[in-house]
Short mmCIF file of C-alpha atoms in Angstrom, two decimals:
data_model
loop_
_atom_site.label_atom_id
_atom_site.label_comp_id
_atom_site.label_asym_id
_atom_site.label_seq_id
_atom_site.Cartn_x
_atom_site.Cartn_y
_atom_site.Cartn_z
CA MET N 1 0.00 0.00 0.00
CA PRO N 2 1.37 3.47 -0.86
CA ASP N 3 2.62 5.53 2.06
CA GLN N 4 0.48 8.36 3.37
CA LEU N 5 -2.84 7.95 1.65
CA ARG N 6 -4.87 11.02 2.60
CA PHE N 7 -8.53 10.54 3.51
CA LEU N 8 -11.11 13.19 4.34
CA VAL N 9 -14.08 12.03 6.43
CA ALA N 10 -17.15 14.25 6.18
CA GLU N 11 -19.06 13.65 9.41
CA SER N 12 -22.70 14.25 8.52
CA GLU N 13 -24.06 14.19 12.08
CA PRO N 14 -25.11 17.53 13.58
CA PRO N 15 -23.54 18.34 16.97
CA GLN N 16 -26.30 17.01 19.27
CA ALA N 17 -26.52 13.69 17.44
CA ARG N 18 -22.73 13.43 17.56
CA GLU N 19 -22.64 13.86 21.33
CA THR N 20 -25.56 11.48 21.90
CA ARG N 21 -23.75 8.84 19.88
CA ARG N 22 -20.53 9.40 21.83
CA GLU N 23 -22.40 8.99 25.11
CA SER N 24 -23.85 5.72 23.81
CA VAL N 25 -20.89 3.98 22.13
CA GLY N 26 -17.93 6.28 22.74
CA ARG N 27 -17.47 7.46 19.15
CA SER N 28 -19.12 9.79 16.68
CA SER N 29 -19.86 8.54 13.18
CA GLY N 30 -16.76 10.27 11.84
CA GLU N 31 -14.59 8.79 14.57
CA THR N 32 -15.93 5.33 13.75
CA TYR N 33 -15.03 5.88 10.11
CA ILE N 34 -11.52 7.04 10.97
CA ASP N 35 -10.94 4.03 13.24
CA THR N 36 -12.16 1.72 10.46
CA LEU N 37 -9.99 3.37 7.82
CA ARG N 38 -6.93 3.13 10.06
CA PHE N 39 -7.69 -0.58 10.48
CA LEU N 40 -7.82 -1.00 6.70
CA ALA N 41 -4.96 1.37 5.85
CA PRO N 42 -2.80 1.88 8.96
CA SER N 43 -0.49 4.41 7.34
CA ALA N 44 -3.28 6.64 6.04
CA VAL N 45 -3.61 10.24 7.17
CA CYS N 46 -7.26 10.87 8.13
CA HIS N 47 -8.85 14.27 8.64
CA ARG N 48 -12.40 14.93 9.80
CA LEU N 49 -14.72 17.68 8.54
CA LYS N 50 -18.09 18.56 10.11
CA PRO N 51 -20.18 20.13 7.32
CA ALA N 52 -23.43 19.96 9.31
CA ASP N 53 -22.04 22.30 11.97
CA ARG N 54 -23.04 25.96 11.86
CA GLY N 55 -20.19 28.04 10.48
CA ALA N 56 -18.34 25.03 9.07
CA ALA N 57 -15.83 26.12 6.44
CA LEU N 58 -15.97 23.87 3.39
CA PRO N 59 -12.69 23.03 1.62
CA ASP N 60 -11.97 24.59 -1.75
CA ARG N 61 -11.15 22.63 -4.89
CA ALA N 62 -7.40 22.64 -4.29
CA GLU N 63 -7.81 21.36 -0.72
CA LEU N 64 -10.20 18.63 -1.82
CA ARG N 65 -7.79 17.51 -4.51
CA SER N 66 -5.07 17.10 -1.89
CA TYR N 67 -6.99 14.04 -0.65
CA ASP N 68 -7.03 10.60 -2.24
CA ALA N 69 -10.63 9.94 -1.19
CA VAL N 70 -13.58 11.44 0.67
CA PHE N 71 -15.90 9.43 2.94
CA VAL N 72 -19.39 10.63 3.88
CA THR N 73 -20.92 9.21 7.06
CA GLY N 74 -24.46 8.49 8.14
CA SER N 75 -26.68 11.14 9.74
CA PRO N 76 -30.19 11.71 11.13
CA LEU N 77 -30.64 14.61 8.68
CA HIS N 78 -33.35 14.26 6.03
CA LEU N 79 -32.02 15.16 2.60
CA TYR N 80 -35.47 16.08 1.25
CA GLN N 81 -35.61 18.93 3.79
CA ASP N 82 -34.01 22.18 2.71
CA THR N 83 -32.08 23.34 5.79
CA PRO N 84 -28.71 25.06 6.26
CA GLU N 85 -27.29 21.71 7.39
CA THR N 86 -28.47 19.73 4.40
CA ARG N 87 -27.42 22.52 2.01
CA ARG N 88 -23.87 22.44 3.39
CA GLU N 89 -23.77 18.64 3.08
CA VAL N 90 -24.93 18.74 -0.53
CA ASP N 91 -22.67 21.68 -1.42
CA LEU N 92 -19.67 19.75 -0.13
CA MET N 93 -20.61 16.67 -2.15
CA ARG N 94 -21.10 18.74 -5.30
CA ALA N 95 -17.62 20.15 -4.78
CA VAL N 96 -16.21 16.63 -4.35
CA PHE N 97 -17.78 15.56 -7.66
CA GLU N 98 -16.43 18.65 -9.40
CA ALA N 99 -12.95 18.12 -7.97
CA GLY N 100 -12.90 14.55 -9.25
CA VAL N 101 -11.96 13.02 -5.89
CA PRO N 102 -13.19 9.41 -5.46
CA SER N 103 -15.78 9.19 -2.71
CA PHE N 104 -17.64 6.63 -0.62
CA GLY N 105 -20.70 6.99 1.58
CA SER N 106 -22.96 4.89 3.74
CA CYS N 107 -26.60 5.47 4.70
CA ALA N 108 -27.17 9.25 4.60
CA GLY N 109 -23.83 9.50 2.79
CA LEU N 110 -25.42 7.67 -0.14
CA GLN N 111 -28.41 10.01 0.04
CA VAL N 112 -26.21 13.12 0.07
CA ALA N 113 -24.40 11.97 -3.06
CA THR N 114 -27.69 11.11 -4.75
CA VAL N 115 -29.13 14.59 -4.17
CA ALA N 116 -25.85 16.32 -5.10
CA ALA N 117 -25.85 14.52 -8.47
CA GLY N 118 -29.50 15.33 -9.23
CA GLY N 119 -31.41 12.37 -7.76
CA ALA N 120 -34.11 12.35 -5.08
CA VAL N 121 -34.59 10.98 -1.54
CA ARG N 122 -37.87 10.26 0.31
CA PRO N 123 -39.11 8.71 3.56
CA SER N 124 -38.89 4.93 3.33
CA ARG N 125 -42.12 3.57 1.87
CA ARG N 126 -41.84 0.14 3.54
CA GLY N 127 -40.71 1.30 6.94
CA ARG N 128 -37.31 1.66 8.51
CA GLU N 129 -34.49 -0.86 8.59
CA ALA N 130 -33.22 -1.10 12.15
CA GLY N 131 -30.37 -3.33 13.21
CA PHE N 132 -29.82 -5.19 9.96
CA ALA N 133 -30.78 -5.03 6.30
CA ARG N 134 -31.76 -8.56 5.32
CA ARG N 135 -31.21 -10.41 2.05
CA ILE N 136 -29.45 -7.61 0.20
CA THR N 137 -29.34 -8.96 -3.35
CA LEU N 138 -26.83 -8.06 -6.05
CA THR N 139 -28.11 -6.87 -9.40
CA GLU N 140 -26.50 -8.07 -12.62
CA ALA N 141 -24.33 -4.95 -12.56
CA GLY N 142 -23.55 -5.58 -8.90
CA HIS N 143 -22.16 -9.03 -9.65
CA ARG N 144 -19.59 -7.38 -11.92
CA HIS N 145 -18.80 -4.31 -9.85
CA PRO N 146 -15.68 -4.21 -7.64
CA LEU N 147 -17.60 -2.50 -4.81
CA LEU N 148 -19.26 -5.83 -3.97
CA ALA N 149 -16.35 -8.14 -4.73
CA GLY N 150 -16.35 -10.99 -2.22
CA ARG N 151 -20.00 -10.62 -1.27
CA PRO N 152 -22.35 -13.53 -2.00
CA ALA N 153 -25.41 -13.08 -4.21
CA SER N 154 -27.48 -12.30 -1.09
CA PHE N 155 -26.28 -11.14 2.34
CA ASP N 156 -27.22 -9.17 5.48
CA ALA N 157 -25.50 -6.05 6.82
CA PRO N 158 -25.85 -3.58 9.71
CA ALA N 159 -28.41 -0.91 8.78
CA PHE N 160 -30.35 1.98 10.32
CA HIS N 161 -32.43 4.30 8.19
CA SER N 162 -35.92 5.68 7.76
CA ASP N 163 -35.25 7.43 4.43
CA GLU N 164 -34.30 5.96 1.08
CA VAL N 165 -33.23 6.89 -2.43
CA GLU N 166 -36.30 7.52 -4.56
CA THR N 167 -34.64 8.25 -7.89
CA LEU N 168 -31.03 7.65 -8.89
CA PRO N 169 -29.40 10.50 -10.78
CA GLU N 170 -28.21 10.25 -14.35
CA GLY N 171 -24.92 8.41 -14.12
CA GLY N 172 -26.18 6.22 -11.27
CA THR N 173 -25.98 2.42 -11.48
CA LEU N 174 -27.97 0.20 -9.12
CA LEU N 175 -25.77 -2.54 -7.69
CA ALA N 176 -27.89 -4.11 -4.91
CA LEU N 177 -31.40 -3.99 -3.43
CA ASN N 178 -33.71 -5.86 -1.07
CA THR N 179 -37.44 -6.13 -0.43
CA VAL N 180 -37.45 -3.17 1.98
CA THR N 181 -35.23 -0.70 0.14
CA GLU N 182 -34.96 -0.60 -3.63
CA VAL N 183 -31.53 1.08 -3.57
CA GLN N 184 -28.99 -0.64 -1.30
CA ALA N 185 -25.75 -0.12 -3.25
CA VAL N 186 -24.85 2.14 -6.16
CA GLU N 187 -22.14 3.73 -8.23
CA ILE N 188 -22.68 7.36 -9.25
CA ARG N 189 -20.56 8.97 -11.95
CA HIS N 190 -21.13 12.71 -12.01
CA LYS N 191 -19.05 15.47 -13.53
CA ALA N 192 -15.40 14.52 -12.86
CA GLY N 193 -16.12 12.26 -9.90
CA VAL N 194 -17.05 8.70 -9.04
CA PHE N 195 -18.93 7.74 -5.88
CA TRP N 196 -19.52 4.27 -4.43
CA GLY N 197 -22.23 4.08 -1.81
CA VAL N 198 -24.38 1.75 0.27
CA GLN N 199 -27.58 2.31 2.22
CA TYR N 200 -26.31 0.02 4.99
CA HIS N 201 -23.37 0.44 7.40
CA PRO N 202 -20.34 -1.79 6.76
CA GLU N 203 -18.37 0.43 9.16
CA LEU N 204 -20.53 -0.49 12.19
CA ASP N 205 -19.52 -3.34 14.48
CA LEU N 206 -22.11 -5.16 16.55
CA TYR N 207 -21.35 -3.12 19.66
CA GLU N 208 -22.35 0.01 17.75
CA VAL N 209 -25.42 -1.73 16.34
CA ALA N 210 -26.53 -2.53 19.89
CA GLY N 211 -25.96 1.10 20.91
CA ALA N 212 -28.01 2.40 17.99
CA LEU N 213 -30.86 0.02 18.86
CA ARG N 214 -30.88 1.40 22.39
CA ARG N 215 -30.78 5.02 21.20
CA GLN N 216 -33.78 4.34 18.95
CA SER N 217 -35.67 2.21 21.47
CA ASP N 218 -38.67 4.52 21.87
CA ASP N 219 -39.15 4.88 18.12
CA LEU N 220 -38.75 1.16 17.49
CA VAL N 221 -41.31 0.26 20.14
CA SER N 222 -43.68 2.95 18.89
CA ASP N 223 -43.38 1.63 15.32
CA GLY N 224 -44.02 -1.95 16.41
CA TYR N 225 -40.55 -3.40 15.87
CA ALA N 226 -40.50 -4.49 19.52
CA SER N 227 -43.43 -4.96 21.87
CA SER N 228 -41.76 -3.19 24.79
CA PRO N 229 -38.50 -1.49 25.81
CA GLU N 230 -37.61 -4.66 27.71
CA VAL N 231 -37.95 -6.82 24.59
CA LEU N 232 -35.84 -4.35 22.64
CA GLU N 233 -33.18 -4.39 25.36
CA THR N 234 -33.07 -8.20 25.27
CA TYR N 235 -32.45 -8.08 21.53
CA ALA N 236 -29.79 -5.37 21.85
CA SER N 237 -28.07 -7.33 24.61
CA MET N 238 -27.84 -10.40 22.38
CA VAL N 239 -26.33 -8.30 19.60
CA GLU N 240 -23.79 -6.82 22.01
CA ALA N 241 -22.92 -10.26 23.40
CA LEU N 242 -22.32 -11.51 19.85
CA HIS N 243 -19.92 -8.62 19.32
CA HIS N 244 -17.82 -9.88 22.22
CA ALA N 245 -18.10 -13.55 21.17
CA PRO N 246 -18.69 -13.65 17.38
CA ASP N 247 -18.30 -17.44 17.24
CA ARG N 248 -21.25 -18.09 19.56
CA ARG N 249 -23.71 -20.00 17.43
CA ASP N 250 -26.34 -19.82 20.18
CA LEU N 251 -26.41 -16.03 19.67
CA ALA N 252 -25.93 -15.84 15.89
CA TRP N 253 -28.63 -18.43 15.15
CA PRO N 254 -31.60 -16.75 16.92
CA LEU N 255 -30.49 -13.38 15.51
CA GLY N 256 -30.37 -14.88 12.02
CA LEU N 257 -26.83 -13.65 11.39
CA ASP N 258 -23.90 -15.29 9.66
CA GLU N 259 -20.26 -14.46 8.97
CA GLN N 260 -21.21 -11.69 6.53
CA VAL N 261 -22.01 -9.67 9.67
CA THR N 262 -20.12 -11.39 12.50
CA ASN N 263 -16.75 -11.65 10.72
CA VAL N 264 -15.02 -8.27 10.42
CA GLU N 265 -13.25 -9.28 7.21
CA HIS N 266 -16.58 -9.92 5.49
CA ARG N 267 -18.44 -7.00 7.09
CA LEU N 268 -15.90 -4.46 5.83
CA ALA N 269 -15.91 -5.77 2.26
CA GLU N 270 -17.23 -2.61 0.59
CA LEU N 271 -14.87 -0.28 2.42
CA ARG N 272 -11.89 -2.56 1.76
CA ASN N 273 -12.82 -2.75 -1.92
CA PHE N 274 -13.08 1.03 -2.14
CA VAL N 275 -9.69 1.54 -0.45
CA ARG N 276 -8.21 -0.93 -2.96
CA PHE N 277 -9.83 1.04 -5.79
CA VAL N 278 -8.24 4.24 -4.47
CA MET N 279 -4.84 2.56 -4.14
CA GLU N 280 -4.97 1.30 -7.71
CA ALA N 281 -5.77 4.81 -8.93
CA GLN N 282 -2.48 6.14 -7.48
#
């Protein structure tokens, strides 16, 4: 791997969500991304930008082009709402496309790139995915695309979202879907840039999945995903226990999870494939 790859992580969480997440699992979304990237590319230089923050200064073209790749994290922001926060997120992504810097995003990161390139996002029509996206299925294009190299034809992945891509922009290619969300993985080519994105969260380990379930407990009970906070806590506790003992079949089996989620090498496939793509472009 080349020395000193330079990565810019655009943390899409607004400040309050960032601090709530830190209180829950000890890391913001951007910090999780940086830890994951340092696991995949230990020599990489990683910088974090907070475009959702009031007064955030966005990098100019020259600064963006000093990076080998940009990563856009998840966020509770709704990209179909026109707010100062969402405008800054989209403006940054438009600048990334114009600068021609390869980029990757998960969850809201995919939605930001979609809107920046001219597509549309909406509330999820079939309800939220919470905990895991099940039976993500590769399209014909997905079977050929390096983003999903190493993934089987159908797999599960950590996922939390209540919004989804409604319309891909021109230059967008659908790579994976499931019965809940019609757009689970894409490539977007726009202006000078290329973006690889997923609606799910390959960067999340099971400890962070358990924390997100607990943070969303009230909403999940209200929406009927669990009959009570106690039932939700039992489920989250099993997920957390599996994080600490990923080989425990007695936990993986009732949760319906396999090595695509429990094995870090499989779970990080899309991020590893993207880092490889960036390396090969050097």
